[in-house]
Amino acid sequence: MRLFSRKKYTSIKVRKKDLPGGLWIKCPSCQEIVYKHEIESGQGVCPKCAYHFQISWKERLALLTEEGSFEEWDANLESADPLQFTGQVAYTAKLVESRKKSGLKDAIICGKARMGPFTVALGIMDFSFLGGSMGSVVGEKVTRLIERATANKLSVLILSATGGARMYEGMYSLMQMAKTSAALARHANAGLPYISILTHPSTAGVMASYATLGDIIIAEPHALIGFAGPRVIKETTREDIPNGFQRSEFMLKHGLIDLIVNRKDLKETLIRLLGYLSRSTPPAPSNQPIVEVSAPTTS
Amino acid sequence: MAHHSLSFEKPILELETKLKELRAFSEAQDIDVSRELSDLERKIVETKRQVFKNLTAWDEVQLARHPQRPYTLDYIGEICRDFVELHGDRHYGDDRAIVGGFAMLDTEAVMIIGTQKGRDVKSNVERNFGMAYPEGYRKALRLMKLAAKFGRPIVVMIDTAGAYPGVGSEERQIAEAIAMNLREAFLLPVPIIVTVIGEGGSGGALGIGVGDRILILEHSYYSVISPEGCAAILWRDRAFASKAAAALKLTSRDLLKAGLVDEIIPEPLGGAHTDPKGMAADLRRRLLYHLRELKQYSLDELLDRRYRKFRAMGVIRAESPSAGELTIKNEE
């Protein structure tokens, strides 16, 4: 006699791919299953716990700027392969794959747009292109954005979403940190405002250059923000990683960022701040205080 | 000396041991072996030449990390006099992984700043293995601004695996410290000469690495990420570090070809550690040469050239048919 008898019924396994068109999403913060449409109409924020999902540059543009006011700059720049980098996968293959997957040419979109009464030079990084990494193209586009802003006396706003420097371009990538910071030195010298907005995640080489050089640094709730990744820190130092380490709230507590702003309040906050930072225009009229949101609880 | 050696140094060291034994033997027995001795000496030079002609990128990384390689304070001791070390960032502490102070380089009063490694357990604990915390970068910036205030040129030596990746670093905002140094370095109205003397580890190196001249000792490397880190990410195995080292194009020759450094300072055959005094003398000569060259520029010109130097770094492709691949390289 067999120790275990065969089941007398058939079980139907529901595979992930059988679910209709990804209608549901599990929130990584509260673990609730939420209707995808609800998230999309809610600006990429979990309706249950206010967790901020990553959203595309297009969604960000729509949230922040006046419709039809965006004029893209340097849309024609593409990454080359200066090192002829071949790892397990060649860089050129990665680029082709990433362009197809994201529909983008590289990890940042730059241009000019209107936000309320202000015209700003705006850069939006998109994590879906090679993890928002900074190679020559991102560095060049950010630098041109800042240089044009300096020449035209515009404020600069950059939304970061990045894993850092792009190692496929080796030292060319590292030097983009210096290049973008140099452009910001001139922009700052001209007395012009720069607001850096950190979204999930903002780390490494971009953080150690333009992302931390804002006159104002804003973060979305619960974004991962830091220089070295938590895994690297653990492996190198064997230190205990504190709770909530490298999240927006941690970085606010440790003095890096000026304020944490919920995505739905971001545009209004930016317009108000631009009012204070611009020499000629008075702050936008509004009586509502802008409150910092409390962070979603995390596992 | 023989107790720290790299695998490709072994044949050289074996011959050197043989030479020493033969010399001792001939002295003790009073036998003339001068012909054999000179043969052996010739063979040593020949072997060195062979070995050093065929170094891989990974070998270069090993040389840059050689435990006997001269460090910043060794060079400071050799190339200048009257060094006055200055400490602290005036906010948190004194990071011993970055040293700095005024010194006389020939007839020039300069500010020398560099990352400093330790040689044994005790000094490595003190120096945190040459990996600086935010306060190290803030000390460096304080000293650079001090130099600028009194019109003293800045000489920087880089030898670090990277900024320290620890909880304290993050709490005290290492990213902001590095970024601030990058931005402010473009506004300092004095000549800055940067030399990579060993390891040029990523943002931790660049954090003190903006200057008017970027020099590199022959067997140093400068990389966006450590070969081990790159291997762990792209090959999912640190054991592929030698492959990653080659792929990253991090050797002095690669960097010169890419226009990312201005000059390679050749090392003595066998590496800087086989003749530290000779190496230091050459470094001193090149520093003085560039210092005198940079002093010809007006301050506006100096800052403008510094900006344009870094502005030109990167390789991009413009989609419009006429543009083709655009390599922006150093104009100098």
XYZ file of C-alpha atoms in Angstrom:
631
model
C 0.000 0.000 0.000
C 1.228 3.420 -0.832
C 1.837 5.712 2.034
C 0.176 8.639 0.341
C -2.804 8.102 -1.813
C -3.394 10.064 -4.914
C -5.742 12.990 -4.658
C -9.187 12.147 -5.895
C -9.802 15.573 -7.355
C -8.139 17.759 -9.894
C -6.838 21.100 -8.828
C -6.782 24.003 -11.192
C -3.720 26.109 -10.864
C -4.259 29.727 -11.666
C -1.117 30.964 -13.228
C -0.183 34.604 -13.149
C -0.469 34.915 -16.888
C -4.031 33.659 -16.822
C -5.206 36.697 -14.906
C -6.915 39.055 -17.320
C -4.584 41.796 -18.530
C -3.001 42.675 -15.163
C -6.117 44.298 -13.786
C -4.996 43.862 -10.237
C -1.805 44.866 -8.493
C -0.474 43.862 -5.130
C 0.722 46.899 -3.226
C 4.279 46.198 -2.085
C 3.725 48.294 1.013
C 0.363 47.219 2.493
C 0.184 43.914 0.553
C -3.412 44.676 -0.408
C -4.640 43.664 -3.819
C -5.818 46.822 -5.479
C -7.600 47.505 -8.736
C -5.015 48.805 -11.184
C -7.365 51.400 -12.600
C -7.755 52.883 -9.166
C -4.017 53.374 -8.917
C -3.702 54.883 -12.342
C -6.498 57.347 -11.824
C -5.079 58.121 -8.410
C -1.733 59.331 -9.819
C 0.021 56.064 -9.093
C -0.727 56.111 -5.395
C -2.157 53.151 -3.486
C -5.711 54.016 -2.383
C -5.302 51.920 0.755
C -1.980 53.132 2.165
C -0.804 56.017 -0.040
C 2.204 54.031 -1.246
C 3.722 55.803 -4.253
C 4.198 53.508 -7.241
C 6.788 54.329 -9.861
C 5.161 56.176 -12.723
C 6.371 57.044 -16.202
C 7.734 60.412 -17.282
C 4.530 61.041 -19.258
C 2.368 60.574 -16.205
C 4.652 62.888 -14.241
C 4.546 65.513 -16.957
C 0.746 65.404 -16.957
C 0.653 65.739 -13.174
C 3.036 68.675 -12.983
C 2.691 70.866 -16.043
C 0.046 72.720 -17.999
C -1.325 70.668 -20.815
C 0.341 71.282 -24.166
C 3.014 73.529 -22.668
C 5.887 71.047 -22.868
C 8.566 71.603 -25.478
C 11.089 68.782 -25.531
C 14.811 69.536 -25.835
C 17.548 67.303 -27.233
C 15.167 64.498 -28.089
C 17.583 63.188 -30.704
C 20.435 62.182 -28.384
C 21.135 58.476 -28.117
C 23.706 56.440 -26.261
C 26.736 55.183 -28.123
C 28.842 52.279 -26.912
C 32.212 53.941 -26.293
C 33.775 50.995 -24.441
C 32.293 48.341 -26.712
C 31.180 46.836 -23.447
C 30.491 43.155 -23.436
C 29.543 41.426 -20.228
C 27.202 38.494 -20.251
C 25.044 40.717 -22.416
C 26.482 43.416 -24.682
C 25.602 47.034 -23.920
C 24.268 47.549 -27.431
C 21.848 44.657 -26.919
C 20.781 46.139 -23.579
C 20.145 49.479 -25.252
C 18.039 47.944 -27.989
C 16.036 45.973 -25.445
C 15.562 48.985 -23.190
C 14.465 51.250 -26.029
C 11.898 48.687 -27.052
C 10.662 48.029 -23.538
C 10.390 51.643 -22.447
C 9.698 53.422 -25.711
C 12.378 55.922 -24.676
C 15.729 56.829 -26.220
C 17.405 57.122 -22.834
C 16.679 57.540 -19.141
C 15.720 61.215 -19.072
C 13.355 63.543 -20.883
C 14.190 67.226 -20.806
C 12.486 70.351 -21.961
C 10.663 73.529 -21.161
C 7.179 73.580 -19.629
C 4.752 75.802 -17.842
C 3.708 75.197 -14.239
C 1.065 77.636 -13.189
C 2.542 81.065 -13.889
C 6.116 79.785 -14.212
C 8.079 78.568 -17.180
C 10.679 76.067 -16.011
C 13.444 73.900 -17.422
C 12.296 70.421 -16.498
C 14.094 67.076 -16.487
C 12.226 63.864 -15.707
C 14.186 60.664 -15.242
C 12.469 57.393 -16.078
C 13.530 54.299 -14.187
C 12.225 51.974 -16.875
C 15.199 52.768 -19.119
C 18.167 50.780 -17.774
C 17.248 51.541 -14.181
C 17.400 55.284 -14.770
C 21.161 55.044 -14.998
C 23.292 58.024 -15.999
C 25.585 57.600 -18.958
C 26.835 60.201 -21.433
C 23.366 60.981 -22.795
C 21.723 61.590 -19.420
C 24.732 63.689 -18.360
C 24.690 65.673 -21.598
C 20.938 66.276 -21.536
C 20.993 67.391 -17.896
C 23.946 69.678 -18.618
C 22.255 71.221 -21.660
C 19.052 71.643 -19.661
C 20.896 73.571 -16.968
C 22.958 75.603 -19.446
C 19.838 76.633 -21.375
C 18.135 77.505 -18.110
C 21.101 79.669 -17.125
C 21.119 81.419 -20.496
C 17.349 82.026 -20.395
C 17.144 82.761 -16.658
C 14.881 79.795 -15.946
C 14.439 77.714 -12.831
C 15.537 74.090 -13.098
C 13.444 71.210 -11.818
C 14.766 67.677 -12.026
C 12.875 64.589 -10.918
C 15.293 61.766 -10.216
C 14.560 58.060 -10.524
C 17.860 56.297 -10.803
C 20.172 53.554 -9.697
C 23.251 55.706 -10.345
C 25.997 55.886 -12.949
C 25.744 53.557 -15.936
C 28.646 51.160 -15.682
C 28.451 50.142 -19.354
C 29.984 53.495 -20.223
C 32.675 53.230 -17.564
C 34.475 56.428 -16.662
C 32.477 58.476 -19.165
C 29.516 57.876 -16.852
C 31.402 58.872 -13.713
C 32.488 62.117 -15.317
C 28.869 63.096 -15.965
C 28.680 63.713 -12.220
C 31.326 66.416 -12.510
C 29.890 67.795 -15.745
C 26.342 68.254 -14.435
C 27.618 69.709 -11.144
C 29.736 72.214 -13.091
C 26.672 73.404 -14.980
C 24.817 73.775 -11.673
C 27.673 75.860 -10.275
C 27.098 78.408 -13.051
C 23.324 78.234 -12.691
C 23.619 78.860 -8.938
C 26.079 81.708 -9.520
C 23.481 83.363 -11.726
C 21.136 83.350 -8.730
C 18.622 81.012 -10.333
C 16.496 78.453 -8.477
C 17.000 74.715 -8.721
C 14.599 72.261 -7.137
C 15.534 68.589 -6.970
C 12.735 66.073 -6.546
C 13.723 62.596 -5.403
C 11.438 59.741 -6.355
C 11.835 56.030 -5.755
C 14.664 55.157 -6.070
C 17.293 57.904 -6.120
C 20.725 56.532 -5.387
C 24.483 56.493 -6.072
C 26.113 58.616 -8.785
C 23.113 60.815 -9.498
C 22.641 61.410 -5.767
C 26.317 62.300 -5.443
C 25.876 64.981 -8.088
C 22.883 66.990 -9.292
C 20.184 65.321 -7.184
C 21.587 66.636 -3.883
C 22.518 70.106 -5.155
C 19.014 71.577 -5.129
C 18.261 74.853 -3.387
C 15.290 72.833 -2.263
C 15.290 69.035 -2.095
C 11.886 67.371 -2.075
C 11.191 63.656 -1.783
C 8.130 61.562 -2.434
C 7.095 59.435 0.554
C 8.993 56.230 1.210
C 11.419 56.578 -1.719
C 14.744 54.777 -1.409
C 17.346 57.531 -1.184
C 21.053 57.127 -0.614
C 24.552 56.677 -1.943
C 25.510 53.029 -1.472
C 22.889 50.306 -1.743
C 21.788 48.630 1.513
C 23.175 45.280 0.306
C 26.612 46.755 -0.394
C 26.624 48.375 3.037
C 25.685 45.125 4.734
C 28.271 43.099 2.821
C 31.088 45.596 3.268
C 30.588 46.654 6.847
C 28.454 43.922 8.436
C 26.734 46.759 10.271
C 23.135 46.454 11.393
C 20.878 48.343 9.053
C 18.465 50.519 11.034
C 14.722 50.356 10.447
C 13.528 52.473 7.564
C 17.138 53.043 6.501
C 17.599 55.213 3.411
C 13.928 55.983 3.015
C 12.652 59.521 2.502
C 11.567 59.737 6.128
C 15.015 58.608 7.323
C 16.702 61.162 5.091
C 14.368 63.907 6.286
C 15.269 63.033 9.852
C 18.956 63.085 8.978
C 18.757 66.474 7.394
C 19.144 65.873 3.673
C 15.735 66.829 2.376
C 13.601 69.883 2.946
C 10.242 68.216 2.795
C 8.363 65.086 1.865
C 5.449 65.798 -0.417
C 2.655 63.515 -1.462
C 2.397 63.233 -5.210
C -1.019 64.853 -5.330
C 0.365 67.973 -3.642
C 3.583 68.147 -5.611
C 2.575 70.608 -8.319
C 1.031 73.071 -5.902
C 4.039 72.848 -3.606
C 6.450 73.441 -6.460
C 4.511 76.461 -7.710
C 4.452 77.958 -4.244
C 8.169 77.385 -3.762
C 8.993 78.807 -7.184
C 7.154 81.917 -6.101
C 9.419 82.297 -3.116
C 12.550 81.526 -5.129
C 11.797 83.852 -8.029
C 12.909 87.412 -7.584
C 10.051 89.073 -9.399
C 6.948 86.965 -8.909
C 5.221 86.903 -5.519
C 4.161 83.550 -4.060
C 1.066 82.056 -5.640
C -2.038 83.026 -3.641
C -3.449 80.222 -1.546
C -4.337 79.841 2.075
C -3.825 76.137 2.337
C -0.813 75.097 4.352
C 1.282 72.502 2.639
C 1.593 69.684 5.059
C 4.077 66.908 5.069
C 2.362 63.600 4.648
C 3.022 60.837 7.071
C 4.779 57.898 5.579
C 2.975 54.680 4.814
C 3.807 51.974 7.257
C 6.168 49.426 5.870
C 6.817 45.818 6.451
C 59.782 42.804 0.807
C 59.194 39.331 -0.510
C 56.326 38.531 1.801
C 53.869 40.618 -0.243
C 53.976 39.720 -3.863
C 51.549 39.420 -6.716
C 51.479 36.222 -8.731
C 52.987 37.822 -11.822
C 55.786 39.266 -9.695
C 56.903 35.784 -8.596
C 59.324 34.983 -11.454
C 60.995 38.353 -10.903
C 61.269 37.873 -7.166
C 62.668 34.363 -7.620
C 65.446 35.713 -9.822
C 66.128 38.503 -7.365
C 66.439 35.978 -4.539
C 68.822 33.947 -6.669
C 70.895 37.044 -7.342
C 71.096 37.821 -3.652
C 72.172 34.248 -2.837
C 74.790 34.223 -5.540
C 76.206 37.506 -4.300
C 76.347 36.241 -0.730
C 77.962 33.031 -1.910
C 80.649 34.795 -3.926
C 81.453 37.100 -1.024
C 81.622 34.252 1.464
C 83.715 31.984 -0.753
C 85.660 34.777 -2.421
C 84.934 33.390 -5.858
C 84.561 35.654 -8.845
C 81.062 35.201 -10.310
C 80.750 38.655 -11.817
C 79.832 37.245 -15.201
C 77.080 35.110 -13.753
C 75.899 38.070 -11.680
C 75.624 40.405 -14.630
C 73.906 37.670 -16.648
C 71.384 37.271 -13.871
C 70.864 41.017 -13.577
C 70.236 41.234 -17.283
C 67.812 38.359 -17.022
C 65.923 40.123 -14.236
C 65.495 43.263 -16.305
C 64.453 41.181 -19.291
C 61.915 39.221 -17.240
C 60.517 42.422 -15.742
C 60.162 43.877 -19.178
C 58.349 40.787 -20.426
C 56.034 40.627 -17.443
C 55.221 44.334 -17.480
C 54.699 44.395 -21.208
C 51.886 41.887 -20.935
C 49.948 43.148 -17.934
C 46.205 42.659 -18.077
C 43.749 45.238 -16.744
C 43.284 43.025 -13.699
C 47.073 42.921 -13.141
C 47.062 46.728 -13.222
C 44.334 46.768 -10.565
C 46.497 44.470 -8.421
C 49.492 46.774 -8.841
C 47.371 49.813 -7.951
C 46.419 47.981 -4.746
C 49.912 46.662 -4.038
C 50.414 46.726 -0.277
C 53.893 48.221 -0.738
C 52.780 50.938 -3.116
C 53.698 54.431 -1.921
C 50.751 56.269 -0.393
C 49.906 59.979 -0.223
C 51.921 60.711 2.934
C 54.926 58.840 1.458
C 54.862 61.174 -1.525
C 54.267 64.245 0.616
C 57.355 63.252 2.642
C 59.442 62.910 -0.518
C 58.298 65.725 -2.764
C 57.805 68.679 -0.434
C 59.024 70.233 2.788
C 57.523 72.141 5.695
C 54.244 70.220 5.542
C 51.721 71.451 8.087
C 48.861 69.004 8.361
C 45.456 70.527 9.086
C 42.610 68.572 10.592
C 38.845 68.364 10.764
C 35.751 69.468 8.895
C 34.666 71.928 11.645
C 31.354 70.105 11.925
C 31.700 66.495 12.928
C 35.238 65.199 13.151
C 38.620 64.587 11.602
C 38.509 61.859 8.994
C 41.932 60.220 8.907
C 41.246 58.665 5.498
C 41.803 62.080 3.933
C 44.872 64.123 4.842
C 45.652 67.677 3.884
C 47.714 70.723 4.679
C 50.047 73.413 3.421
C 53.447 72.445 2.067
C 56.316 73.813 -0.002
C 56.698 72.192 -3.385
C 60.022 73.545 -4.564
C 59.415 77.305 -4.258
C 55.637 76.990 -4.478
C 53.433 77.156 -1.403
C 50.610 74.705 -2.087
C 47.736 72.928 -0.400
C 48.165 69.165 -0.647
C 45.146 66.927 -0.115
C 44.890 63.176 -0.577
C 43.245 59.960 0.496
C 45.452 57.937 2.813
C 45.551 54.158 3.306
C 47.145 52.306 6.189
C 49.883 49.679 5.955
C 49.028 47.404 8.853
C 45.991 46.539 10.930
C 46.426 49.434 13.317
C 46.986 52.128 10.698
C 44.266 50.673 8.496
C 41.796 50.993 11.334
C 42.926 54.587 11.808
C 42.700 55.319 8.075
C 39.570 53.217 7.521
C 41.425 51.491 4.662
C 41.568 54.790 2.829
C 37.787 55.031 2.527
C 36.525 58.415 3.637
C 33.340 59.352 5.434
C 31.427 62.543 4.580
C 33.548 64.501 7.045
C 36.614 63.597 4.987
C 35.132 65.174 1.872
C 33.979 68.186 3.871
C 37.457 68.581 5.331
C 38.875 68.448 1.811
C 36.492 71.178 0.646
C 37.277 73.315 3.674
C 40.977 73.079 2.923
C 40.436 73.767 -0.768
C 38.495 76.922 0.063
C 41.202 77.902 2.518
C 43.788 77.480 -0.233
C 41.662 79.544 -2.620
C 41.303 82.328 -0.087
C 45.068 82.706 0.087
C 45.769 82.019 -3.555
C 47.556 78.708 -2.998
C 47.384 76.112 -5.770
C 45.892 72.755 -4.824
C 47.621 69.411 -5.354
C 45.374 66.359 -4.937
C 46.424 62.712 -4.665
C 43.815 60.018 -5.112
C 44.224 56.498 -3.769
C 40.958 55.044 -2.542
C 38.778 52.034 -3.191
C 35.833 54.394 -2.769
C 33.890 56.439 -0.262
C 33.000 54.397 2.808
C 29.685 52.586 2.274
C 28.402 52.547 5.838
C 25.377 53.541 7.880
C 27.203 56.565 9.330
C 28.133 57.724 5.839
C 24.506 57.692 4.794
C 23.290 59.346 7.987
C 25.750 62.187 7.486
C 24.963 62.454 3.761
C 27.968 61.177 1.868
C 26.223 61.807 -1.471
C 25.683 65.469 -0.640
C 29.279 65.856 0.542
C 30.652 64.513 -2.739
C 28.198 66.496 -4.869
C 29.042 69.716 -3.043
C 32.754 69.134 -3.651
C 32.095 68.596 -7.347
C 30.125 71.809 -7.692
C 32.378 73.981 -5.574
C 35.570 72.764 -7.250
C 34.432 74.517 -10.422
C 34.433 77.839 -8.585
C 37.841 77.665 -6.874
C 40.036 80.394 -8.371
C 43.374 78.587 -7.997
C 45.070 75.919 -10.123
C 44.171 72.352 -9.150
C 46.310 69.377 -10.187
C 44.884 65.938 -9.479
C 46.980 62.773 -9.611
C 45.635 59.257 -9.288
C 48.499 57.503 -7.487
C 46.851 54.115 -6.952
C 43.183 53.296 -6.790
C 40.673 55.672 -8.320
C 37.509 54.219 -6.849
C 34.394 55.798 -8.320
C 32.584 58.726 -6.684
C 34.876 58.508 -3.676
C 37.795 59.370 -5.952
C 35.962 61.956 -8.035
C 34.841 63.678 -4.820
C 38.314 65.234 -4.640
C 39.034 64.727 -8.327
C 37.933 67.867 -10.165
C 40.903 69.838 -11.413
C 42.689 71.582 -14.267
C 45.002 68.656 -14.857
C 44.236 64.998 -14.228
C 47.437 62.962 -14.089
C 47.700 59.264 -13.401
C 50.610 57.049 -12.400
C 51.106 54.314 -14.973
C 49.913 51.375 -12.874
C 46.909 53.067 -11.308
C 43.294 52.633 -12.247
C 40.267 54.900 -12.217
C 36.835 53.353 -12.563
C 33.130 54.048 -12.233
C 32.770 50.884 -10.134
C 35.191 48.344 -8.679
C 35.807 45.349 -10.957
C 34.420 43.126 -8.189
C 31.260 45.201 -7.881
C 30.771 45.231 -11.630
C 31.288 41.465 -11.819
C 28.782 40.902 -9.019
C 26.137 42.871 -10.897
C 26.769 41.939 -14.524
C 28.150 38.414 -14.154
C 26.437 37.721 -10.815
C 29.782 36.459 -9.527
C 32.730 38.372 -8.104
C 35.056 35.757 -9.575
C 34.626 37.472 -12.942
C 36.397 40.577 -11.660
C 39.253 40.189 -14.133
C 36.795 40.177 -17.034
C 34.994 43.179 -15.589
C 38.320 45.001 -15.179
C 39.039 44.568 -18.881
C 35.516 45.590 -19.898
C 35.523 48.759 -17.788
C 38.560 50.234 -19.633
C 40.020 51.468 -16.383
C 43.790 51.387 -16.992
C 45.867 54.528 -17.386
C 46.326 53.832 -21.090
C 42.596 53.329 -21.685
C 41.831 56.568 -19.867
C 44.406 58.576 -21.793
C 43.059 57.218 -25.053
C 39.546 58.219 -23.986
C 40.713 61.735 -23.183
C 39.628 61.366 -19.557
C 43.115 61.941 -18.125
C 45.722 64.377 -19.400
C 48.929 62.490 -18.801
C 50.359 59.183 -17.656
C 53.388 59.468 -15.406
C 55.511 56.376 -16.183
C 56.481 54.212 -13.232
C 59.851 52.571 -12.646
C 60.073 49.141 -14.298
C 58.419 46.804 -11.790
C 56.055 49.440 -10.391
C 56.246 52.464 -8.075
C 56.868 50.252 -5.039
C 60.187 48.988 -6.434
C 61.623 52.522 -6.468
C 59.488 54.934 -4.412
C 62.125 57.665 -4.414
C 62.500 57.583 -8.178
C 58.735 57.634 -8.572
C 58.371 60.566 -6.204
C 61.047 62.537 -8.059
C 59.241 62.060 -11.361
C 55.893 62.975 -9.822
C 57.407 66.137 -8.356
C 58.859 67.122 -11.710
C 55.535 66.708 -13.487
C 53.586 68.558 -10.776
C 55.942 71.512 -11.015
C 55.752 71.496 -14.796
C 51.948 71.624 -14.803
C 51.808 74.111 -11.968
C 53.969 76.532 -13.919
C 51.881 76.025 -17.012
C 48.609 76.639 -15.187
C 49.898 79.786 -13.549
C 50.030 81.459 -16.951
C 46.249 81.579 -17.189
C 44.154 84.388 -15.839
C 41.667 83.216 -13.231
C 38.721 83.583 -15.606
C 40.560 81.615 -18.224
C 41.493 78.948 -15.694
C 37.895 78.457 -14.549
C 36.598 78.544 -18.088
C 39.072 75.893 -19.220
C 38.234 73.750 -16.199
C 34.560 73.950 -17.099
C 35.137 73.143 -20.751
C 37.443 70.261 -19.880
C 34.716 68.363 -18.009
C 31.949 69.706 -20.239
C 33.506 67.843 -23.141
C 33.528 64.413 -21.475
C 31.122 61.867 -22.879
C 30.298 60.027 -26.067
C 26.853 60.466 -27.564
C 25.143 59.832 -30.815
C 22.852 62.389 -32.350
C 20.137 60.862 -34.445
C 20.198 63.454 -37.201
C 22.048 61.946 -40.174
C 24.694 64.647 -40.428
C 25.834 64.436 -36.845
C 26.858 60.790 -36.649
C 28.691 59.679 -33.554
C 29.928 62.583 -31.588
C 32.913 62.126 -29.376
C 33.452 65.189 -27.317
C 36.970 65.138 -26.076
C 39.238 67.326 -24.133
C 40.166 70.356 -26.160
C 43.667 70.675 -24.736
